[in-house]
PDB file of C-alpha atoms and ligand atoms in Angstrom:
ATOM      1  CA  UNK A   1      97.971 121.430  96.495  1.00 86.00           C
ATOM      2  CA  UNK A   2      95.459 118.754  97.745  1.00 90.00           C
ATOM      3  CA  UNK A   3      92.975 117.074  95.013  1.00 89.00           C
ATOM      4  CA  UNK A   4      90.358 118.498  97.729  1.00 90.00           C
ATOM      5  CA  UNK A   5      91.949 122.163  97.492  1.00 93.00           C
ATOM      6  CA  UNK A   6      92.429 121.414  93.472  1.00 93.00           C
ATOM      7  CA  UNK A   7      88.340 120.273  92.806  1.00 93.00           C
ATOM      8  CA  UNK A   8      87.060 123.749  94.296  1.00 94.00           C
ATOM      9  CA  UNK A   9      84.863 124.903  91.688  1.00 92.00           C
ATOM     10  CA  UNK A  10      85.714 128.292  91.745  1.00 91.00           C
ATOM     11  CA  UNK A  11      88.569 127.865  90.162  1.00 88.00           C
ATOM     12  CA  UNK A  12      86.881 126.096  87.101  1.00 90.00           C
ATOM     13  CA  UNK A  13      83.462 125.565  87.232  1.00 90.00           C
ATOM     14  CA  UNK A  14      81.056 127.363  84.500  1.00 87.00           C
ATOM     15  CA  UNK A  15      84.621 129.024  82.797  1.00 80.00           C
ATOM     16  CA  UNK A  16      84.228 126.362  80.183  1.00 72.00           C
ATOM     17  CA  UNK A  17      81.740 125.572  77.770  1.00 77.00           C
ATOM     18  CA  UNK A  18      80.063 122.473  77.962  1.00 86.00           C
ATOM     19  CA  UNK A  19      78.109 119.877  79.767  1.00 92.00           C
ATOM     20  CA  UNK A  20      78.912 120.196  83.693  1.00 94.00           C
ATOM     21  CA  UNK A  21      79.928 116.163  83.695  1.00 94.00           C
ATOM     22  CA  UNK A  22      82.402 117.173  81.084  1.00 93.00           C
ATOM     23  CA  UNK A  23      83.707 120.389  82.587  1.00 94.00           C
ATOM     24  CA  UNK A  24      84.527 118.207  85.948  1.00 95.00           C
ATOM     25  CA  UNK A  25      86.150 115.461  83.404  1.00 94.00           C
ATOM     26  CA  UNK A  26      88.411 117.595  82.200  1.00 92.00           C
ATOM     27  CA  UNK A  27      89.525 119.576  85.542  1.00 94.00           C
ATOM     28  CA  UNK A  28      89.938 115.750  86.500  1.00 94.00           C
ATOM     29  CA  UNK A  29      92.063 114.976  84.037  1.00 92.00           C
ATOM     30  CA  UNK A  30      94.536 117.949  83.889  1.00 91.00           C
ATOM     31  CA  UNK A  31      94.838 117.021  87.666  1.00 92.00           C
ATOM     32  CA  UNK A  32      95.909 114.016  86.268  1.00 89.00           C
ATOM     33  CA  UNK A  33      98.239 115.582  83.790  1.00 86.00           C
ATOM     34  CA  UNK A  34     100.309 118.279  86.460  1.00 88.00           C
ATOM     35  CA  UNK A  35     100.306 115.341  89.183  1.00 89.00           C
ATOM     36  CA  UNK A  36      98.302 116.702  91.684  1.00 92.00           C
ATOM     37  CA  UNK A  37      96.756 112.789  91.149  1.00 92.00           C
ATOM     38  CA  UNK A  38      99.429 111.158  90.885  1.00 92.00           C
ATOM     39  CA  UNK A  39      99.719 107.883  89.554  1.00 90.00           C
ATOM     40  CA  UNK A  40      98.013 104.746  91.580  1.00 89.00           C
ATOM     41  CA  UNK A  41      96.710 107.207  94.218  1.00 92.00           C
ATOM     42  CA  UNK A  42      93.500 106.874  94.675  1.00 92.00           C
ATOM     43  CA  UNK A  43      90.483 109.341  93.382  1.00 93.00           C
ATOM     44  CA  UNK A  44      88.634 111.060  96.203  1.00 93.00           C
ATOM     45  CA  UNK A  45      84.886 108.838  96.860  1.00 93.00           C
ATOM     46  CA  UNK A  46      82.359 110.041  94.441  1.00 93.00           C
ATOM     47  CA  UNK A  47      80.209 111.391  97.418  1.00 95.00           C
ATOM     48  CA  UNK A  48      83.279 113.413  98.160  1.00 95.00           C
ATOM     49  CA  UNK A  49      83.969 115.063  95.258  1.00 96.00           C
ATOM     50  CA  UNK A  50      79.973 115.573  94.726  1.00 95.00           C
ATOM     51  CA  UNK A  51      80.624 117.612  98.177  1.00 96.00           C
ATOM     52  CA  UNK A  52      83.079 119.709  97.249  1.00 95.00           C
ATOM     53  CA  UNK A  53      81.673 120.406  93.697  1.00 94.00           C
ATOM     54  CA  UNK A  54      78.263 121.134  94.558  1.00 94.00           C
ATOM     55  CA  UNK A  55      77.572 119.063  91.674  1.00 95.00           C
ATOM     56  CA  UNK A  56      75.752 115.907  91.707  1.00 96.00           C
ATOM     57  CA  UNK A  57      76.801 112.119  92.030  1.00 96.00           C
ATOM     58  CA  UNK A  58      75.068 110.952  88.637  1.00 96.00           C
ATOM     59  CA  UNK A  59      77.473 114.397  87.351  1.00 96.00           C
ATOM     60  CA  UNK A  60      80.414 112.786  88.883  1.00 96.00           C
ATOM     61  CA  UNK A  61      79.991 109.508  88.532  1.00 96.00           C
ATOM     62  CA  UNK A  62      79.293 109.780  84.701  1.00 95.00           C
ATOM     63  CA  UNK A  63      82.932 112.064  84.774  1.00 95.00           C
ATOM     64  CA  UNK A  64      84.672 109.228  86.143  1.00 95.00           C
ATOM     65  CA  UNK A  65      83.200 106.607  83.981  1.00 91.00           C
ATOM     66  CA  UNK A  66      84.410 108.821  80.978  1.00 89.00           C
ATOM     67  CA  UNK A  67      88.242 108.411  82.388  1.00 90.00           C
ATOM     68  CA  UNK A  68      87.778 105.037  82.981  1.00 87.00           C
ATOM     69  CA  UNK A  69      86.411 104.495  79.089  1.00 80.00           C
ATOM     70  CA  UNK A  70      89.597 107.038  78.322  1.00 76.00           C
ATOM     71  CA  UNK A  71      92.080 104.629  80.476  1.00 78.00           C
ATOM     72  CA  UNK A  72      93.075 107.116  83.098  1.00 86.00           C
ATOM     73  CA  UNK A  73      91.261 105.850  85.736  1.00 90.00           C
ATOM     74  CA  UNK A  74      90.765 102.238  86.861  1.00 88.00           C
ATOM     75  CA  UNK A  75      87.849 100.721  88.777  1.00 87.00           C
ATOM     76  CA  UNK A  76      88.947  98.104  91.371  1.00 84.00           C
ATOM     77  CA  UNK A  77      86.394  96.116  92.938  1.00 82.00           C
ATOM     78  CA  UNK A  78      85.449  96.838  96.541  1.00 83.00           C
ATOM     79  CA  UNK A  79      88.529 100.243  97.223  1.00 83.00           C
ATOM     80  CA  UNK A  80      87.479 102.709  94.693  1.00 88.00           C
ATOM     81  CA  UNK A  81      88.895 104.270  91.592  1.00 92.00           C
ATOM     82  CA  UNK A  82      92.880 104.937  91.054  1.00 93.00           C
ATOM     83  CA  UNK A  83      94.639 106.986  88.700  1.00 93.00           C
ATOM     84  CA  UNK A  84      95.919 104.219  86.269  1.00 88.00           C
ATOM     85  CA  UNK A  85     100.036 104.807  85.591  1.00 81.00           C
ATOM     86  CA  UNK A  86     100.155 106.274  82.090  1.00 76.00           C
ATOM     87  CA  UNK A  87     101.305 103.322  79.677  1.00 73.00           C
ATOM     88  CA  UNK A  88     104.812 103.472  77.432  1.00 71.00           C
ATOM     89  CA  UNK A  89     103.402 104.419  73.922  1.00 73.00           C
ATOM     90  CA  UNK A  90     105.347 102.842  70.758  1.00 73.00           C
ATOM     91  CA  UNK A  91     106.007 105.770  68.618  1.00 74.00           C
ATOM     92  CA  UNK A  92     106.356 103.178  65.529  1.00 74.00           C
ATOM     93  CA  UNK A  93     108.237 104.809  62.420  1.00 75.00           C
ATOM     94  CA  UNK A  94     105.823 104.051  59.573  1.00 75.00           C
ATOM     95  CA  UNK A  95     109.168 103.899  57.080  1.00 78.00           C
ATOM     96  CA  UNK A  96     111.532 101.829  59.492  1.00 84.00           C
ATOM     97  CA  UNK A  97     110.871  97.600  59.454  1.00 89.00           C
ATOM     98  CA  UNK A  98     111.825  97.165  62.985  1.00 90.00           C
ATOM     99  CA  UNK A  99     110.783  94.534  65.805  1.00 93.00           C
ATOM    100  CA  UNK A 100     108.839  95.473  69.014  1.00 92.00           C
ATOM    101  CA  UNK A 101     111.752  94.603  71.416  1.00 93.00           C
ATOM    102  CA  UNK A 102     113.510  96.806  68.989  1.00 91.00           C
ATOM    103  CA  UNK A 103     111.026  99.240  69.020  1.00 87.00           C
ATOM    104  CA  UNK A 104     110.633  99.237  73.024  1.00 87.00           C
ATOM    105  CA  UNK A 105     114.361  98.820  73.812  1.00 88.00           C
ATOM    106  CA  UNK A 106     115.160 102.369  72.015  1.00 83.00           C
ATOM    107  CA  UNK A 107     112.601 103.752  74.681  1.00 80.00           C
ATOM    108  CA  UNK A 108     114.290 102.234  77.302  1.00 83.00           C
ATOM    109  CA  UNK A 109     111.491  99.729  78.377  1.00 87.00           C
ATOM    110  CA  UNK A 110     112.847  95.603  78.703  1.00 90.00           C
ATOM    111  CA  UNK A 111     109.902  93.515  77.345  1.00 93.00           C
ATOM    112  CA  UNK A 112     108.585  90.441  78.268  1.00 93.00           C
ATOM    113  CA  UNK A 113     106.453  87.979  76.372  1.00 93.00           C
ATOM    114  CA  UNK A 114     103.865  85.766  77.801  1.00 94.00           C
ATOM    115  CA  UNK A 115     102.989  82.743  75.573  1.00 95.00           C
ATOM    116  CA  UNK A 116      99.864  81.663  74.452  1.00 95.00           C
ATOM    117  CA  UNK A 117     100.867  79.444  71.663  1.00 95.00           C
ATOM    118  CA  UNK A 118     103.944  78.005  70.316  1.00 96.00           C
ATOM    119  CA  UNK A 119     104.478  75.527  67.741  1.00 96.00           C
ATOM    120  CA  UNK A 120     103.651  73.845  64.479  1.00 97.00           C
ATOM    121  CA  UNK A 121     100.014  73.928  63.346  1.00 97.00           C
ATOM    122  CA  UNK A 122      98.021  73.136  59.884  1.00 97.00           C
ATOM    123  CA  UNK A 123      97.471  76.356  58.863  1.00 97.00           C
ATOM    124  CA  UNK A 124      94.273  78.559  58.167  1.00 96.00           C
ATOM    125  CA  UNK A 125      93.479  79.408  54.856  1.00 95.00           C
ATOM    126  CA  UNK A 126      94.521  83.183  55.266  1.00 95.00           C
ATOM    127  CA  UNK A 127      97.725  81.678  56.127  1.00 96.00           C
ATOM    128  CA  UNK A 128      98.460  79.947  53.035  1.00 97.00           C
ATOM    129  CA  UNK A 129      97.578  82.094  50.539  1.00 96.00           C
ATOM    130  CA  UNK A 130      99.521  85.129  52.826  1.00 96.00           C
ATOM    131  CA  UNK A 131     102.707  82.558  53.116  1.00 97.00           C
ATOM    132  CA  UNK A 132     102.244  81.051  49.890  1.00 95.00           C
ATOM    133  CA  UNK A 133     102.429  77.546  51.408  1.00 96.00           C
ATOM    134  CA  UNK A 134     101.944  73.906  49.224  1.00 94.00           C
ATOM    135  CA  UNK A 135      99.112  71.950  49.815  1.00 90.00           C
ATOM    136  CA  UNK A 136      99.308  70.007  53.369  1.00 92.00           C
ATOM    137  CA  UNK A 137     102.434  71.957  54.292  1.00 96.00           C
ATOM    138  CA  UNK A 138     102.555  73.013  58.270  1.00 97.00           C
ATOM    139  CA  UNK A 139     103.021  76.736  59.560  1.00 98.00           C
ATOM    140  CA  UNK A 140     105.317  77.675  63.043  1.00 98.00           C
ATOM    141  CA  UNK A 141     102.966  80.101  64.786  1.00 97.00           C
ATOM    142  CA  UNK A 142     103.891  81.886  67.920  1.00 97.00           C
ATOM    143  CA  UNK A 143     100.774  83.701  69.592  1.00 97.00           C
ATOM    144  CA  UNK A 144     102.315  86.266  72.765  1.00 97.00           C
ATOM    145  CA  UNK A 145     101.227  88.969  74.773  1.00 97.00           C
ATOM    146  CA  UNK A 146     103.692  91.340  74.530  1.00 96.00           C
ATOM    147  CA  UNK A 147     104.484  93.718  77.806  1.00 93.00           C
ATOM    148  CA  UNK A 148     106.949  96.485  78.231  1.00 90.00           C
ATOM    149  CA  UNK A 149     108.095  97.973  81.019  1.00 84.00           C
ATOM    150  CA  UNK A 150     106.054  95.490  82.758  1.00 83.00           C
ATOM    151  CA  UNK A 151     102.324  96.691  80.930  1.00 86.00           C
ATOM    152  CA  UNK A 152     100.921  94.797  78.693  1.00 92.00           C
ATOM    153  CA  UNK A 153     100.982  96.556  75.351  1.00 92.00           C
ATOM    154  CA  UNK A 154      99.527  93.988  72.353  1.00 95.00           C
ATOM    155  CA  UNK A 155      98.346  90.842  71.734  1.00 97.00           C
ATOM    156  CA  UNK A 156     100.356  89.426  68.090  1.00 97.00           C
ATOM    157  CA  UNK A 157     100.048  86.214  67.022  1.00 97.00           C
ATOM    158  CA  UNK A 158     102.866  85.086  63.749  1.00 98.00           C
ATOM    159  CA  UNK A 159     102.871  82.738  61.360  1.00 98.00           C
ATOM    160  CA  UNK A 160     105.764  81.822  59.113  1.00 98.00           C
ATOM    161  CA  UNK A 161     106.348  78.920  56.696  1.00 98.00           C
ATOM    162  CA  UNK A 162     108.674  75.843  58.171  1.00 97.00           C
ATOM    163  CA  UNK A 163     112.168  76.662  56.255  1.00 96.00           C
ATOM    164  CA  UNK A 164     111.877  79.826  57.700  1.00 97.00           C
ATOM    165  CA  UNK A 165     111.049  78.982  61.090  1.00 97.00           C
ATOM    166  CA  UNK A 166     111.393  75.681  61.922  1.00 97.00           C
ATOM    167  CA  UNK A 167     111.656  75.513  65.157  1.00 97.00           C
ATOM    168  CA  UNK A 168     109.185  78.178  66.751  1.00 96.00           C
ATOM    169  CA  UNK A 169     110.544  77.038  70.228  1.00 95.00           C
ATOM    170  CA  UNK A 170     113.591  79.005  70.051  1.00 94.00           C
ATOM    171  CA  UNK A 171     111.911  82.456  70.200  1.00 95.00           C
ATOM    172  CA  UNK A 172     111.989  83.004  73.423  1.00 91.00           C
ATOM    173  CA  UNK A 173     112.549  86.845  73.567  1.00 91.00           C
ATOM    174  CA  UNK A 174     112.878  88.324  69.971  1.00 95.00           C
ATOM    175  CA  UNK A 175     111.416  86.637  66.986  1.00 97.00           C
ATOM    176  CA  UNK A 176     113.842  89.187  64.419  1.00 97.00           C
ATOM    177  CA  UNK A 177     117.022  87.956  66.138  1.00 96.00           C
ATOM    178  CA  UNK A 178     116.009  84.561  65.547  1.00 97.00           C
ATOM    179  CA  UNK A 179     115.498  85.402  61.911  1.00 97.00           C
ATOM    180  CA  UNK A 180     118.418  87.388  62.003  1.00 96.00           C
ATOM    181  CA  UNK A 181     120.584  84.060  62.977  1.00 96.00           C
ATOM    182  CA  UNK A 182     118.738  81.961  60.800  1.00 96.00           C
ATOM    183  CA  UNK A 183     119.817  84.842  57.660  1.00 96.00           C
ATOM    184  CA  UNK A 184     115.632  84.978  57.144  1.00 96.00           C
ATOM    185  CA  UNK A 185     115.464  88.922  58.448  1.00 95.00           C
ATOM    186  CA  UNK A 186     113.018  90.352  56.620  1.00 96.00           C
ATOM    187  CA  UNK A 187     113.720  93.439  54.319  1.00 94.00           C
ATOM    188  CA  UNK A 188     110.570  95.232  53.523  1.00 94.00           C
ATOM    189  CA  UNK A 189     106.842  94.345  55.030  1.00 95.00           C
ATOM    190  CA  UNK A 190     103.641  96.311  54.313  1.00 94.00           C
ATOM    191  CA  UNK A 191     101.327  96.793  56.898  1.00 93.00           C
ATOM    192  CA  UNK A 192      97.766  97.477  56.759  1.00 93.00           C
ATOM    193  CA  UNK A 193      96.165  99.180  60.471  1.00 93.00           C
ATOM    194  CA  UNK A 194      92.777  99.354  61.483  1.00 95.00           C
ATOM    195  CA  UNK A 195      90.637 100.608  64.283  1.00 95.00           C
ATOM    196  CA  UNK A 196      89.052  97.982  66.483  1.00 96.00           C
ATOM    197  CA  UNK A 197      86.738  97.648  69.509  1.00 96.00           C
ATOM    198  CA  UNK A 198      88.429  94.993  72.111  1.00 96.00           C
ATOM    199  CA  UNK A 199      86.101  92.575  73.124  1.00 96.00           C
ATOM    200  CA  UNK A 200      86.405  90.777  76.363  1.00 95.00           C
ATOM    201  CA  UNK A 201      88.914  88.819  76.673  1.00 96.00           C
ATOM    202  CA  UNK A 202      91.316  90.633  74.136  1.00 96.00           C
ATOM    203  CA  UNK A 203      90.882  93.274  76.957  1.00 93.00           C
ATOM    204  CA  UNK A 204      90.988  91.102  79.878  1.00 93.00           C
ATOM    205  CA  UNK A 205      94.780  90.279  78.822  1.00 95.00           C
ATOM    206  CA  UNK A 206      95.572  94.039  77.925  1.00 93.00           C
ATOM    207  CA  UNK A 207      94.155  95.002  80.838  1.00 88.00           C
ATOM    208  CA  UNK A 208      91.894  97.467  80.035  1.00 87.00           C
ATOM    209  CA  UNK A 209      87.713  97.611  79.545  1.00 85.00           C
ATOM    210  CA  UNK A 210      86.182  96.063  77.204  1.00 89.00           C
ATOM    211  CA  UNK A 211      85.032  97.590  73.913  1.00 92.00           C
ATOM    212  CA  UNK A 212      88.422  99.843  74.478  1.00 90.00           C
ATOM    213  CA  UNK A 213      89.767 101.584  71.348  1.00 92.00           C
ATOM    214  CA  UNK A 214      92.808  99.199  70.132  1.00 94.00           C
ATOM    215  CA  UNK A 215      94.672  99.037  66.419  1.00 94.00           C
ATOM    216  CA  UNK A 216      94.856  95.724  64.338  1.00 96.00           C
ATOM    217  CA  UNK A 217      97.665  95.987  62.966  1.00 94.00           C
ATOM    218  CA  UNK A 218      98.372  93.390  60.082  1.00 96.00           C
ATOM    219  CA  UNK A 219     102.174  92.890  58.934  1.00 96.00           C
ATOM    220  CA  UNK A 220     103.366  91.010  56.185  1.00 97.00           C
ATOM    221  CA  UNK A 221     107.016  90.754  55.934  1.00 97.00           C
ATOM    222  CA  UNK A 222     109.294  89.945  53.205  1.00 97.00           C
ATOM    223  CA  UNK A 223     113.062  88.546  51.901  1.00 95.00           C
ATOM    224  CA  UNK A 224     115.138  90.408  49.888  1.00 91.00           C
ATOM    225  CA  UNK A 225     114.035  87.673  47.082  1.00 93.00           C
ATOM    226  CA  UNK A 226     110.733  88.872  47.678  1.00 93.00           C
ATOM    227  CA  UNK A 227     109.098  85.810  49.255  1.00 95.00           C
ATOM    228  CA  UNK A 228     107.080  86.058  52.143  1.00 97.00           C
ATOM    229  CA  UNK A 229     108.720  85.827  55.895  1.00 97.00           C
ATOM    230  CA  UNK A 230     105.796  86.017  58.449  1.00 97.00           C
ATOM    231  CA  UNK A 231     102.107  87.570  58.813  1.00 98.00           C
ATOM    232  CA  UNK A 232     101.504  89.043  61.875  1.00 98.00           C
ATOM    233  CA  UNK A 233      98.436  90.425  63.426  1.00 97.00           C
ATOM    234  CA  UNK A 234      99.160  92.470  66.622  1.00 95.00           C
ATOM    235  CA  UNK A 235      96.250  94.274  68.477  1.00 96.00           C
ATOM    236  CA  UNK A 236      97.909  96.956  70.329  1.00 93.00           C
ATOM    237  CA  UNK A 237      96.088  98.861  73.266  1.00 92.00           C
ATOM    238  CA  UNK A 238      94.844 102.029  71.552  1.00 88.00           C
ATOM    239  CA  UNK A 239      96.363 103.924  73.868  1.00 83.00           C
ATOM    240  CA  UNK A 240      99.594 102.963  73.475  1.00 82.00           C
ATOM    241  CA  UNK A 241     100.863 102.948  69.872  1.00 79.00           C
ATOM    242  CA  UNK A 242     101.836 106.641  67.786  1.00 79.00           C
ATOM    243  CA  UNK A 243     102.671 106.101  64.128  1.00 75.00           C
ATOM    244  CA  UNK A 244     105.344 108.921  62.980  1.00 77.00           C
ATOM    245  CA  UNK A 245     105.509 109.218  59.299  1.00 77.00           C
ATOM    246  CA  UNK A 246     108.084 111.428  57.262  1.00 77.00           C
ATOM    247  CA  UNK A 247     106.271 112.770  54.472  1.00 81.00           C
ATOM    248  CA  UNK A 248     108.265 114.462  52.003  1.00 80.00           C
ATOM    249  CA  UNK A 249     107.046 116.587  48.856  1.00 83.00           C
TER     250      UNK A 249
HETATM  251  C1  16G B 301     106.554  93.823  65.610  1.00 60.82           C
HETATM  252  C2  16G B 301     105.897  93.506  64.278  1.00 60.82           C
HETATM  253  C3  16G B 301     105.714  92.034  64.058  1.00 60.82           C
HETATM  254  C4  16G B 301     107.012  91.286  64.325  1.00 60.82           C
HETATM  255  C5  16G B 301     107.541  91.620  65.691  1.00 60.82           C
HETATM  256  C6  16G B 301     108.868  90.977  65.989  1.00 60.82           C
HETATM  257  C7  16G B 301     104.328  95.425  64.317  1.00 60.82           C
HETATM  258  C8  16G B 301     102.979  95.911  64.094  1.00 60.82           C
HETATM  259  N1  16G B 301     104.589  94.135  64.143  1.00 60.82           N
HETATM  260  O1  16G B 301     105.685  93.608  66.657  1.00 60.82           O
HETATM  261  O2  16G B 301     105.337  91.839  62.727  1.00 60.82           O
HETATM  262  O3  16G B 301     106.801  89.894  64.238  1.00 60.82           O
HETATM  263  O4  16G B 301     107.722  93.025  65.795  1.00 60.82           O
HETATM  264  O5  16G B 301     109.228  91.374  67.282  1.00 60.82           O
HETATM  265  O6  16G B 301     105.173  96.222  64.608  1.00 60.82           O
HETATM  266  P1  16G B 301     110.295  90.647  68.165  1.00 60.82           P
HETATM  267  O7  16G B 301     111.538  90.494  67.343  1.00 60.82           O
HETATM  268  O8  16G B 301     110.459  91.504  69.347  1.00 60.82           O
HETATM  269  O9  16G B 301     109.751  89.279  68.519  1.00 60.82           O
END
């Protein structure tokens, strides 16, 4: 079936309840779903799709603006709007401390880290009292975007006292095996996750819009003794993370 042959509104239009932008949203979007728009294909012109709708361009065009705000549908400049490829989501086990290459590698996506910081800083005050460090002691901090299956997926940024980590340098893939060498794996971490709005150039790197839906996700890790390993903040893309939780009675 052709998107053209899919959009006829007989087939859809006034079945459902609703505003008519949102009624053409959501016959867009289970096109989307059964890959009669596939991924990186293109979206028929908005003039087009007014045609064979019989519905307006301001009824279209605010239908595709709601996919684009959803992230199934990208914008670029100058050739139109394209069905974005759907992005790996991290179903993250809310009772299992694991790392993200961990985490990706069981779905079968290789990650890749670009860096943004590495090294040894004077910490902030959030990072002493979190790390516990001594007056005029340093931090390591490493500060990546972290992509999997070649998508960017979060922004985390880690800080961990000097005897843990003292050389950040040598993470170059997975921050856990380097702690796992070192005999500093951490144990047991709490995390505390909230919903954010991604401003520009949080987005700009995850490539999405800005003001997208995204999770802070705030990770303090410890040692078996009980002290503190790291604290991590990670903003993942909204649209990309599922927490599974085993809840038992
Ligand atoms: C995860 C952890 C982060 C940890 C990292 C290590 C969350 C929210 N955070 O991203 O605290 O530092 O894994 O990953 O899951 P790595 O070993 O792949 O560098």
């Amino acid at each position: 079936m052709t998107a053209a042959e899919f959009l006829r509104p007989e087939a859809w239009l006034g079945q459902d309840t609703g505003p008519r932008y949102v009624q053409l949203r959501r016959r867009l979007q289970d096109g989307i779903e059964r890959g009669i728009l596939p991924p990186n294909s293109s979206l028929p012109p908005e003039r087009e799709i007014a045609e064979i709708t019989d519905l307006s361009r301001v009824t279209v065009r605010k239908a595709i603006q709601e996919l684009v705000r959803e992230g199934l549908v990208e914008q670029r400049q100058g050739s139109g709007s394209f069905i974005r490829e759907p992005v790996p989501r991290v179903e993250q086990s809310l009772s299992h401390l694991t790392s993200f290459t961990e985490d990706m590698r069981q779905r079968g996506f290789d990650t890749t880290s670009t860096w943004l910081e590495r090294g040894i800083f004077m910490p902030s005050a959030d990072e002493v009292r979190a790390l516990g460090l001594q007056p005029g002691e340093q931090v390591a901090r490493i500060h990546r975007l972290r992509e999997a299956g070649g998508r960017p997926m979060a922004l985390e940024r880690a800080a961990l006292p000097l005897d843990i980590l003292p050389n950040p340098i040598e993470v170059s893939t997975s921050l856990y095996a380097v702690l796992d060498r070192l005999g500093h794996r951490p144990m047991r971490a709490v995390q505390k996750i909230a919903a954010v709005n991604l401003d520009a150039h949080e987005a700009g790197l995850l490539r999405v819009a800005e003001g997208a839906a995204g999770l802070n996700i705030e990770r303090v890790s410890y040692l078996a003794s009980g002290r503190v390993v790291e604290l991590t903040r990670s903003l993942y893309r909204g649209d990309a993370y599922d927490f599974v939780a085993e809840l038992r009675l």
